[in-house]
Amino acid sequence: MLSIQNIAKSFDALKVLDQLSFDVKDGEFVAIVGPSGSGKSTLFQLIGGVSPIDQGAILLNGEDIQQKKGTIGYMPQQPCLLPWRTIVENVTLVEELQHKSNVERAKEWLEKVGLASFIHAYPNELSGGMQQRVSFIRAMVSDKPILCLDEPFSAMDEFTRLEMQAWLLSIWEEYRKSILFVTHSIEEALFLADRILVLTKRPATVKKEIIVPFERPRKEEIRHSAAFTALKQQLFMYLQEEKGDMYVD
């Protein structure tokens, strides 16, 4: 599926990534945590073809996707919905740009996630959580082999965030898209992912890889288990070792 091979990236004299390597398998949910400023968003820019790498390789199903745009599905921190377009028009935007819009498929997806009555509404008529659902569906209907989600729930209140985590898992359990998920929340990473990659401080490389042992489908009760708490403390310790200015919860 996705193979990141010894990549490095600098901006002038600032080295952001160094010898960073990992894989994401078909249907796997991989979370990335690390200190603030360790290059997590930069990594997504490189995978998405927005910026060139200095060295190494980025392969998707064996194909070099360096500086090739449109090869991944992407969901940013903010929904980034166009206010003058209806919800269904926002969902079909990426496909329109690729000259293959499918309005009926977009409507079917919106119905699946409980937004059937908002198809012709505008973004300002939706709550923050509903807007993020639309943003995720837009990434899903693009039908890319992997979705890169960049802290999609970070701006939400705690209750909405928990609700959105459960919602995301329910969709992922059904369709098993490969997901690469950046988060500052250790608990979120543990609840959602199959594997967690802990990055070092800048220039970032992989410090630790954690295999999450909890069975699927995940239940809310797992958050209160001794095993969950122990892993959370272990991950926090790895991040503390990197020191620096960071936020984890």
PDB file of C-alpha atoms in Angstrom:
ATOM      1  CA  MET A   1       0.000   0.000   0.000  1.00  0.00           C
ATOM      2  CA  LEU A   2       1.823   3.165   1.182  1.00  0.00           C
ATOM      3  CA  SER A   3       5.580   2.945   1.716  1.00  0.00           C
ATOM      4  CA  ILE A   4       7.599   5.856   3.126  1.00  0.00           C
ATOM      5  CA  GLN A   5      11.266   5.073   2.555  1.00  0.00           C
ATOM      6  CA  ASN A   6      14.016   7.046   4.310  1.00  0.00           C
ATOM      7  CA  ILE A   7      12.618  10.444   3.368  1.00  0.00           C
ATOM      8  CA  ALA A   8      14.173  13.740   4.376  1.00  0.00           C
ATOM      9  CA  LYS A   9      12.862  17.281   4.037  1.00  0.00           C
ATOM     10  CA  SER A  10      14.353  20.676   4.846  1.00  0.00           C
ATOM     11  CA  PHE A  11      13.127  24.227   4.418  1.00  0.00           C
ATOM     12  CA  ASP A  12      16.297  26.274   3.860  1.00  0.00           C
ATOM     13  CA  ALA A  13      18.439  25.557   6.941  1.00  0.00           C
ATOM     14  CA  LEU A  14      15.559  24.020   8.928  1.00  0.00           C
ATOM     15  CA  LYS A  15      15.612  20.206   8.729  1.00  0.00           C
ATOM     16  CA  VAL A  16      12.094  18.905   9.393  1.00  0.00           C
ATOM     17  CA  LEU A  17      12.218  15.178   8.540  1.00  0.00           C
ATOM     18  CA  ASP A  18      15.243  12.871   8.538  1.00  0.00           C
ATOM     19  CA  GLN A  19      15.406   9.223   7.444  1.00  0.00           C
ATOM     20  CA  LEU A  20      11.690   8.746   8.114  1.00  0.00           C
ATOM     21  CA  SER A  21      10.397   5.295   7.139  1.00  0.00           C
ATOM     22  CA  PHE A  22       7.162   3.376   7.686  1.00  0.00           C
ATOM     23  CA  ASP A  23       4.448   1.460   5.807  1.00  0.00           C
ATOM     24  CA  VAL A  24       0.662   1.506   5.861  1.00  0.00           C
ATOM     25  CA  LYS A  25      -0.929  -1.780   4.804  1.00  0.00           C
ATOM     26  CA  ASP A  26      -4.134  -2.230   2.857  1.00  0.00           C
ATOM     27  CA  GLY A  27      -7.111  -1.622   5.171  1.00  0.00           C
ATOM     28  CA  GLU A  28      -4.916  -0.563   8.104  1.00  0.00           C
ATOM     29  CA  PHE A  29      -5.570   2.361  10.471  1.00  0.00           C
ATOM     30  CA  VAL A  30      -2.252   3.968  11.474  1.00  0.00           C
ATOM     31  CA  ALA A  31      -2.005   6.940  13.848  1.00  0.00           C
ATOM     32  CA  ILE A  32       0.931   9.339  14.134  1.00  0.00           C
ATOM     33  CA  VAL A  33       1.726  11.237  17.331  1.00  0.00           C
ATOM     34  CA  GLY A  34       4.685  13.462  18.101  1.00  0.00           C
ATOM     35  CA  PRO A  35       5.835  16.777  19.535  1.00  0.00           C
ATOM     36  CA  SER A  36       4.405  19.977  18.095  1.00  0.00           C
ATOM     37  CA  GLY A  37       6.472  21.126  15.136  1.00  0.00           C
ATOM     38  CA  SER A  38       7.857  17.655  14.413  1.00  0.00           C
ATOM     39  CA  GLY A  39       6.705  17.744  10.793  1.00  0.00           C
ATOM     40  CA  LYS A  40       3.477  15.754  10.844  1.00  0.00           C
ATOM     41  CA  SER A  41       1.603  18.161   8.556  1.00  0.00           C
ATOM     42  CA  THR A  42       4.694  18.496   6.354  1.00  0.00           C
ATOM     43  CA  LEU A  43       4.650  14.716   5.943  1.00  0.00           C
ATOM     44  CA  PHE A  44       1.087  14.887   4.603  1.00  0.00           C
ATOM     45  CA  GLN A  45       2.105  17.617   2.156  1.00  0.00           C
ATOM     46  CA  LEU A  46       4.842  15.344   0.842  1.00  0.00           C
ATOM     47  CA  ILE A  47       2.536  12.326   0.537  1.00  0.00           C
ATOM     48  CA  GLY A  48      -0.049  14.506  -1.215  1.00  0.00           C
ATOM     49  CA  GLY A  49       2.484  15.744  -3.755  1.00  0.00           C
ATOM     50  CA  VAL A  50       2.272  19.375  -2.651  1.00  0.00           C
ATOM     51  CA  SER A  51       5.975  19.617  -1.866  1.00  0.00           C
ATOM     52  CA  PRO A  52       9.024  17.630  -3.100  1.00  0.00           C
ATOM     53  CA  ILE A  53      11.130  15.452  -0.809  1.00  0.00           C
ATOM     54  CA  ASP A  54      14.876  16.007  -0.559  1.00  0.00           C
ATOM     55  CA  GLN A  55      15.725  12.322  -0.507  1.00  0.00           C
ATOM     56  CA  GLY A  56      14.113   8.897  -0.192  1.00  0.00           C
ATOM     57  CA  ALA A  57      10.940   7.601  -1.841  1.00  0.00           C
ATOM     58  CA  ILE A  58       7.156   7.665  -1.381  1.00  0.00           C
ATOM     59  CA  LEU A  59       5.453   4.695  -3.015  1.00  0.00           C
ATOM     60  CA  LEU A  60       1.734   3.930  -3.316  1.00  0.00           C
ATOM     61  CA  ASN A  61       1.055   0.369  -4.428  1.00  0.00           C
ATOM     62  CA  GLY A  62       4.610   0.289  -5.766  1.00  0.00           C
ATOM     63  CA  GLU A  63       4.273   3.518  -7.773  1.00  0.00           C
ATOM     64  CA  ASP A  64       6.429   6.561  -7.054  1.00  0.00           C
ATOM     65  CA  ILE A  65       3.961   9.362  -6.192  1.00  0.00           C
ATOM     66  CA  GLN A  66       6.508  12.092  -5.539  1.00  0.00           C
ATOM     67  CA  GLN A  67       4.919  15.443  -6.485  1.00  0.00           C
ATOM     68  CA  LYS A  68       1.873  13.664  -7.958  1.00  0.00           C
ATOM     69  CA  LYS A  69      -1.256  15.422  -6.759  1.00  0.00           C
ATOM     70  CA  GLY A  70      -4.642  13.733  -6.489  1.00  0.00           C
ATOM     71  CA  THR A  71      -3.335  10.308  -5.451  1.00  0.00           C
ATOM     72  CA  ILE A  72      -4.668  10.373  -1.857  1.00  0.00           C
ATOM     73  CA  GLY A  73      -7.848  11.395  -0.058  1.00  0.00           C
ATOM     74  CA  TYR A  74      -7.209  14.220   2.401  1.00  0.00           C
ATOM     75  CA  MET A  75      -9.163  15.587   5.352  1.00  0.00           C
ATOM     76  CA  PRO A  76      -7.708  18.720   7.011  1.00  0.00           C
ATOM     77  CA  GLN A  77      -8.117  20.053  10.546  1.00  0.00           C
ATOM     78  CA  GLN A  78     -10.882  22.407   9.407  1.00  0.00           C
ATOM     79  CA  PRO A  79     -13.719  21.238   7.094  1.00  0.00           C
ATOM     80  CA  CYS A  80     -12.764  23.777   4.374  1.00  0.00           C
ATOM     81  CA  LEU A  81     -16.249  23.741   2.849  1.00  0.00           C
ATOM     82  CA  LEU A  82     -17.087  26.406   0.274  1.00  0.00           C
ATOM     83  CA  PRO A  83     -19.865  28.557   1.809  1.00  0.00           C
ATOM     84  CA  TRP A  84     -21.568  29.293  -1.532  1.00  0.00           C
ATOM     85  CA  ARG A  85     -21.945  25.617  -2.436  1.00  0.00           C
ATOM     86  CA  THR A  86     -24.539  23.254  -1.006  1.00  0.00           C
ATOM     87  CA  ILE A  87     -23.458  20.226   0.995  1.00  0.00           C
ATOM     88  CA  VAL A  88     -23.809  17.839  -1.939  1.00  0.00           C
ATOM     89  CA  GLU A  89     -21.933  20.292  -4.164  1.00  0.00           C
ATOM     90  CA  ASN A  90     -19.106  20.441  -1.607  1.00  0.00           C
ATOM     91  CA  VAL A  91     -18.915  16.643  -1.525  1.00  0.00           C
ATOM     92  CA  THR A  92     -18.617  16.416  -5.323  1.00  0.00           C
ATOM     93  CA  LEU A  93     -16.042  19.219  -5.581  1.00  0.00           C
ATOM     94  CA  VAL A  94     -12.938  17.005  -5.813  1.00  0.00           C
ATOM     95  CA  GLU A  95     -14.554  14.784  -8.419  1.00  0.00           C
ATOM     96  CA  GLU A  96     -15.648  17.834 -10.409  1.00  0.00           C
ATOM     97  CA  LEU A  97     -12.066  19.032 -10.550  1.00  0.00           C
ATOM     98  CA  GLN A  98     -11.176  15.632 -12.001  1.00  0.00           C
ATOM     99  CA  HIS A  99     -14.090  15.853 -14.472  1.00  0.00           C
ATOM    100  CA  LYS A 100     -15.958  12.851 -13.060  1.00  0.00           C
ATOM    101  CA  SER A 101     -18.635  14.168 -10.717  1.00  0.00           C
ATOM    102  CA  ASN A 102     -21.189  11.625  -9.422  1.00  0.00           C
ATOM    103  CA  VAL A 103     -23.981  13.473  -7.621  1.00  0.00           C
ATOM    104  CA  GLU A 104     -26.044  10.345  -6.935  1.00  0.00           C
ATOM    105  CA  ARG A 105     -23.120   8.616  -5.236  1.00  0.00           C
ATOM    106  CA  ALA A 106     -22.536  11.710  -3.107  1.00  0.00           C
ATOM    107  CA  LYS A 107     -26.198  11.738  -2.086  1.00  0.00           C
ATOM    108  CA  GLU A 108     -26.044   8.048  -1.169  1.00  0.00           C
ATOM    109  CA  TRP A 109     -23.060   8.684   1.100  1.00  0.00           C
ATOM    110  CA  LEU A 110     -24.712  11.656   2.778  1.00  0.00           C
ATOM    111  CA  GLU A 111     -27.784   9.537   3.442  1.00  0.00           C
ATOM    112  CA  LYS A 112     -25.587   6.793   4.959  1.00  0.00           C
ATOM    113  CA  VAL A 113     -24.148   9.212   7.503  1.00  0.00           C
ATOM    114  CA  GLY A 114     -27.465  10.763   8.498  1.00  0.00           C
ATOM    115  CA  LEU A 115     -27.244  13.953   6.447  1.00  0.00           C
ATOM    116  CA  ALA A 116     -29.987  13.220   3.910  1.00  0.00           C
ATOM    117  CA  SER A 117     -32.076  16.188   5.044  1.00  0.00           C
ATOM    118  CA  PHE A 118     -29.100  18.555   4.635  1.00  0.00           C
ATOM    119  CA  ILE A 119     -28.106  17.667   1.073  1.00  0.00           C
ATOM    120  CA  HIS A 120     -29.236  21.042  -0.275  1.00  0.00           C
ATOM    121  CA  ALA A 121     -28.279  23.036   2.834  1.00  0.00           C
ATOM    122  CA  TYR A 122     -25.242  25.325   3.055  1.00  0.00           C
ATOM    123  CA  PRO A 123     -22.268  24.828   5.417  1.00  0.00           C
ATOM    124  CA  ASN A 124     -23.341  27.597   7.833  1.00  0.00           C
ATOM    125  CA  GLU A 125     -26.543  25.625   8.519  1.00  0.00           C
ATOM    126  CA  LEU A 126     -24.559  22.661   9.897  1.00  0.00           C
ATOM    127  CA  SER A 127     -22.840  22.111  13.245  1.00  0.00           C
ATOM    128  CA  GLY A 128     -19.059  21.690  13.411  1.00  0.00           C
ATOM    129  CA  GLY A 129     -19.373  17.914  13.729  1.00  0.00           C
ATOM    130  CA  MET A 130     -21.719  17.707  10.743  1.00  0.00           C
ATOM    131  CA  GLN A 131     -19.336  19.819   8.657  1.00  0.00           C
ATOM    132  CA  GLN A 132     -16.483  17.438   9.490  1.00  0.00           C
ATOM    133  CA  ARG A 133     -18.648  14.512   8.393  1.00  0.00           C
ATOM    134  CA  VAL A 134     -19.141  16.241   5.059  1.00  0.00           C
ATOM    135  CA  SER A 135     -15.385  16.808   4.800  1.00  0.00           C
ATOM    136  CA  PHE A 136     -14.744  13.121   5.481  1.00  0.00           C
ATOM    137  CA  ILE A 137     -17.347  11.994   2.942  1.00  0.00           C
ATOM    138  CA  ARG A 138     -15.733  14.281   0.360  1.00  0.00           C
ATOM    139  CA  ALA A 139     -12.464  12.397   0.949  1.00  0.00           C
ATOM    140  CA  MET A 140     -14.267   9.031   0.789  1.00  0.00           C
ATOM    141  CA  VAL A 141     -16.070   9.626  -2.513  1.00  0.00           C
ATOM    142  CA  SER A 142     -12.785  10.614  -4.148  1.00  0.00           C
ATOM    143  CA  ASP A 143     -12.179   6.845  -4.044  1.00  0.00           C
ATOM    144  CA  LYS A 144      -8.447   7.088  -3.337  1.00  0.00           C
ATOM    145  CA  PRO A 145      -6.643   4.029  -1.921  1.00  0.00           C
ATOM    146  CA  ILE A 146      -5.587   5.833   1.282  1.00  0.00           C
ATOM    147  CA  LEU A 147      -7.042   8.648   3.382  1.00  0.00           C
ATOM    148  CA  CYS A 148      -4.776  11.095   5.230  1.00  0.00           C
ATOM    149  CA  LEU A 149      -6.612  12.727   8.150  1.00  0.00           C
ATOM    150  CA  ASP A 150      -4.769  15.670   9.731  1.00  0.00           C
ATOM    151  CA  GLU A 151      -6.067  16.213  13.298  1.00  0.00           C
ATOM    152  CA  PRO A 152      -9.664  16.325  12.027  1.00  0.00           C
ATOM    153  CA  PHE A 153     -11.268  16.514  15.486  1.00  0.00           C
ATOM    154  CA  SER A 154      -8.808  18.817  17.264  1.00  0.00           C
ATOM    155  CA  ALA A 155     -11.045  21.906  17.234  1.00  0.00           C
ATOM    156  CA  MET A 156     -14.085  20.124  18.685  1.00  0.00           C
ATOM    157  CA  ASP A 157     -15.381  20.075  22.229  1.00  0.00           C
ATOM    158  CA  GLU A 158     -14.771  16.849  24.134  1.00  0.00           C
ATOM    159  CA  PHE A 159     -18.279  15.410  23.736  1.00  0.00           C
ATOM    160  CA  THR A 160     -18.402  16.054  19.974  1.00  0.00           C
ATOM    161  CA  ARG A 161     -14.888  14.691  19.597  1.00  0.00           C
ATOM    162  CA  LEU A 162     -15.798  11.396  21.268  1.00  0.00           C
ATOM    163  CA  GLU A 163     -18.925  11.187  19.148  1.00  0.00           C
ATOM    164  CA  MET A 164     -16.922  11.775  15.959  1.00  0.00           C
ATOM    165  CA  GLN A 165     -14.326   9.160  16.922  1.00  0.00           C
ATOM    166  CA  ALA A 166     -17.069   6.543  17.318  1.00  0.00           C
ATOM    167  CA  TRP A 167     -18.638   7.660  14.038  1.00  0.00           C
ATOM    168  CA  LEU A 168     -15.333   7.437  12.161  1.00  0.00           C
ATOM    169  CA  LEU A 169     -14.700   3.935  13.499  1.00  0.00           C
ATOM    170  CA  SER A 170     -18.161   2.772  12.422  1.00  0.00           C
ATOM    171  CA  ILE A 171     -17.522   3.972   8.863  1.00  0.00           C
ATOM    172  CA  TRP A 172     -14.014   2.525   8.806  1.00  0.00           C
ATOM    173  CA  GLU A 173     -15.177  -0.849  10.155  1.00  0.00           C
ATOM    174  CA  GLU A 174     -17.630  -1.113   7.260  1.00  0.00           C
ATOM    175  CA  TYR A 175     -15.344  -0.018   4.400  1.00  0.00           C
ATOM    176  CA  ARG A 176     -11.807  -0.667   5.742  1.00  0.00           C
ATOM    177  CA  LYS A 177     -10.096   2.117   3.848  1.00  0.00           C
ATOM    178  CA  SER A 178      -6.416   2.553   4.667  1.00  0.00           C
ATOM    179  CA  ILE A 179      -6.112   5.558   6.985  1.00  0.00           C
ATOM    180  CA  LEU A 180      -3.107   7.598   8.134  1.00  0.00           C
ATOM    181  CA  PHE A 181      -4.282   9.714  11.056  1.00  0.00           C
ATOM    182  CA  VAL A 182      -2.340  12.562  12.695  1.00  0.00           C
ATOM    183  CA  THR A 183      -3.394  13.515  16.225  1.00  0.00           C
ATOM    184  CA  HIS A 184      -2.033  15.223  19.335  1.00  0.00           C
ATOM    185  CA  SER A 185      -4.265  13.051  21.524  1.00  0.00           C
ATOM    186  CA  ILE A 186      -2.731   9.829  22.828  1.00  0.00           C
ATOM    187  CA  GLU A 187      -6.148   8.563  23.885  1.00  0.00           C
ATOM    188  CA  GLU A 188      -7.607   9.218  20.436  1.00  0.00           C
ATOM    189  CA  ALA A 189      -4.737   7.336  18.785  1.00  0.00           C
ATOM    190  CA  LEU A 190      -5.176   4.342  21.102  1.00  0.00           C
ATOM    191  CA  PHE A 191      -8.930   4.195  20.597  1.00  0.00           C
ATOM    192  CA  LEU A 192      -8.823   4.428  16.805  1.00  0.00           C
ATOM    193  CA  ALA A 193      -5.642   2.844  15.469  1.00  0.00           C
ATOM    194  CA  ASP A 194      -4.187  -0.566  14.711  1.00  0.00           C
ATOM    195  CA  ARG A 195      -0.676   0.864  15.044  1.00  0.00           C
ATOM    196  CA  ILE A 196       0.749   4.082  16.471  1.00  0.00           C
ATOM    197  CA  LEU A 197       3.944   5.706  15.221  1.00  0.00           C
ATOM    198  CA  VAL A 198       5.665   7.986  17.720  1.00  0.00           C
ATOM    199  CA  LEU A 199       7.824  10.632  16.050  1.00  0.00           C
ATOM    200  CA  THR A 200      10.886  12.267  17.554  1.00  0.00           C
ATOM    201  CA  LYS A 201      11.274  16.015  17.811  1.00  0.00           C
ATOM    202  CA  ARG A 202      12.459  17.840  14.706  1.00  0.00           C
ATOM    203  CA  PRO A 203      14.090  16.588  12.516  1.00  0.00           C
ATOM    204  CA  ALA A 204      11.543  13.812  12.892  1.00  0.00           C
ATOM    205  CA  THR A 205      12.073  10.123  12.472  1.00  0.00           C
ATOM    206  CA  VAL A 206      10.148   7.181  13.959  1.00  0.00           C
ATOM    207  CA  LYS A 207      11.015   6.788  17.643  1.00  0.00           C
ATOM    208  CA  LYS A 208       8.666   3.902  18.482  1.00  0.00           C
ATOM    209  CA  GLU A 209       6.003   1.779  16.827  1.00  0.00           C
ATOM    210  CA  ILE A 210       3.195   0.530  19.058  1.00  0.00           C
ATOM    211  CA  ILE A 211       0.883  -2.298  18.037  1.00  0.00           C
ATOM    212  CA  VAL A 212      -2.503  -1.536  19.618  1.00  0.00           C
ATOM    213  CA  PRO A 213      -3.705  -4.838  21.154  1.00  0.00           C
ATOM    214  CA  PHE A 214      -7.412  -4.107  21.604  1.00  0.00           C
ATOM    215  CA  GLU A 215      -9.882  -6.149  19.590  1.00  0.00           C
ATOM    216  CA  ARG A 216     -12.322  -4.676  17.106  1.00  0.00           C
ATOM    217  CA  PRO A 217     -14.920  -3.377  17.008  1.00  0.00           C
ATOM    218  CA  ARG A 218     -13.712  -1.020  19.747  1.00  0.00           C
ATOM    219  CA  LYS A 219     -16.045  -0.246  22.629  1.00  0.00           C
ATOM    220  CA  GLU A 220     -16.072   2.925  24.731  1.00  0.00           C
ATOM    221  CA  GLU A 221     -15.405   0.847  27.855  1.00  0.00           C
ATOM    222  CA  ILE A 222     -11.877   0.076  26.633  1.00  0.00           C
ATOM    223  CA  ARG A 223     -10.841   3.624  27.565  1.00  0.00           C
ATOM    224  CA  HIS A 224     -11.296   2.756  31.248  1.00  0.00           C
ATOM    225  CA  SER A 225      -9.344  -0.507  31.206  1.00  0.00           C
ATOM    226  CA  ALA A 226      -6.000  -1.002  32.952  1.00  0.00           C
ATOM    227  CA  ALA A 227      -4.350  -2.038  29.668  1.00  0.00           C
ATOM    228  CA  PHE A 228      -5.516   1.163  27.958  1.00  0.00           C
ATOM    229  CA  THR A 229      -4.258   3.324  30.833  1.00  0.00           C
ATOM    230  CA  ALA A 230      -0.883   1.538  30.874  1.00  0.00           C
ATOM    231  CA  LEU A 231      -0.373   2.053  27.134  1.00  0.00           C
ATOM    232  CA  LYS A 232      -1.435   5.677  27.429  1.00  0.00           C
ATOM    233  CA  GLN A 233       1.190   6.241  30.134  1.00  0.00           C
ATOM    234  CA  GLN A 234       3.834   4.480  28.039  1.00  0.00           C
ATOM    235  CA  LEU A 235       3.121   6.667  25.020  1.00  0.00           C
ATOM    236  CA  PHE A 236       3.139   9.790  27.174  1.00  0.00           C
ATOM    237  CA  MET A 237       6.562   8.799  28.487  1.00  0.00           C
ATOM    238  CA  TYR A 238       7.945   8.403  24.952  1.00  0.00           C
ATOM    239  CA  LEU A 239       6.711  11.882  24.077  1.00  0.00           C
ATOM    240  CA  GLN A 240       8.046  13.362  27.318  1.00  0.00           C
ATOM    241  CA  GLU A 241      11.487  12.001  26.438  1.00  0.00           C
ATOM    242  CA  GLU A 242      11.447  14.173  23.349  1.00  0.00           C
ATOM    243  CA  LYS A 243      10.782  17.219  25.530  1.00  0.00           C
ATOM    244  CA  GLY A 244      10.143  20.366  23.464  1.00  0.00           C
ATOM    245  CA  ASP A 245       6.957  22.394  23.272  1.00  0.00           C
ATOM    246  CA  MET A 246       4.150  19.934  22.820  1.00  0.00           C
ATOM    247  CA  TYR A 247       0.589  19.202  23.759  1.00  0.00           C
ATOM    248  CA  VAL A 248      -0.676  15.713  24.523  1.00  0.00           C
ATOM    249  CA  ASP A 249      -3.804  14.560  26.327  1.00  0.00           C
TER     250      ASP A 249
END
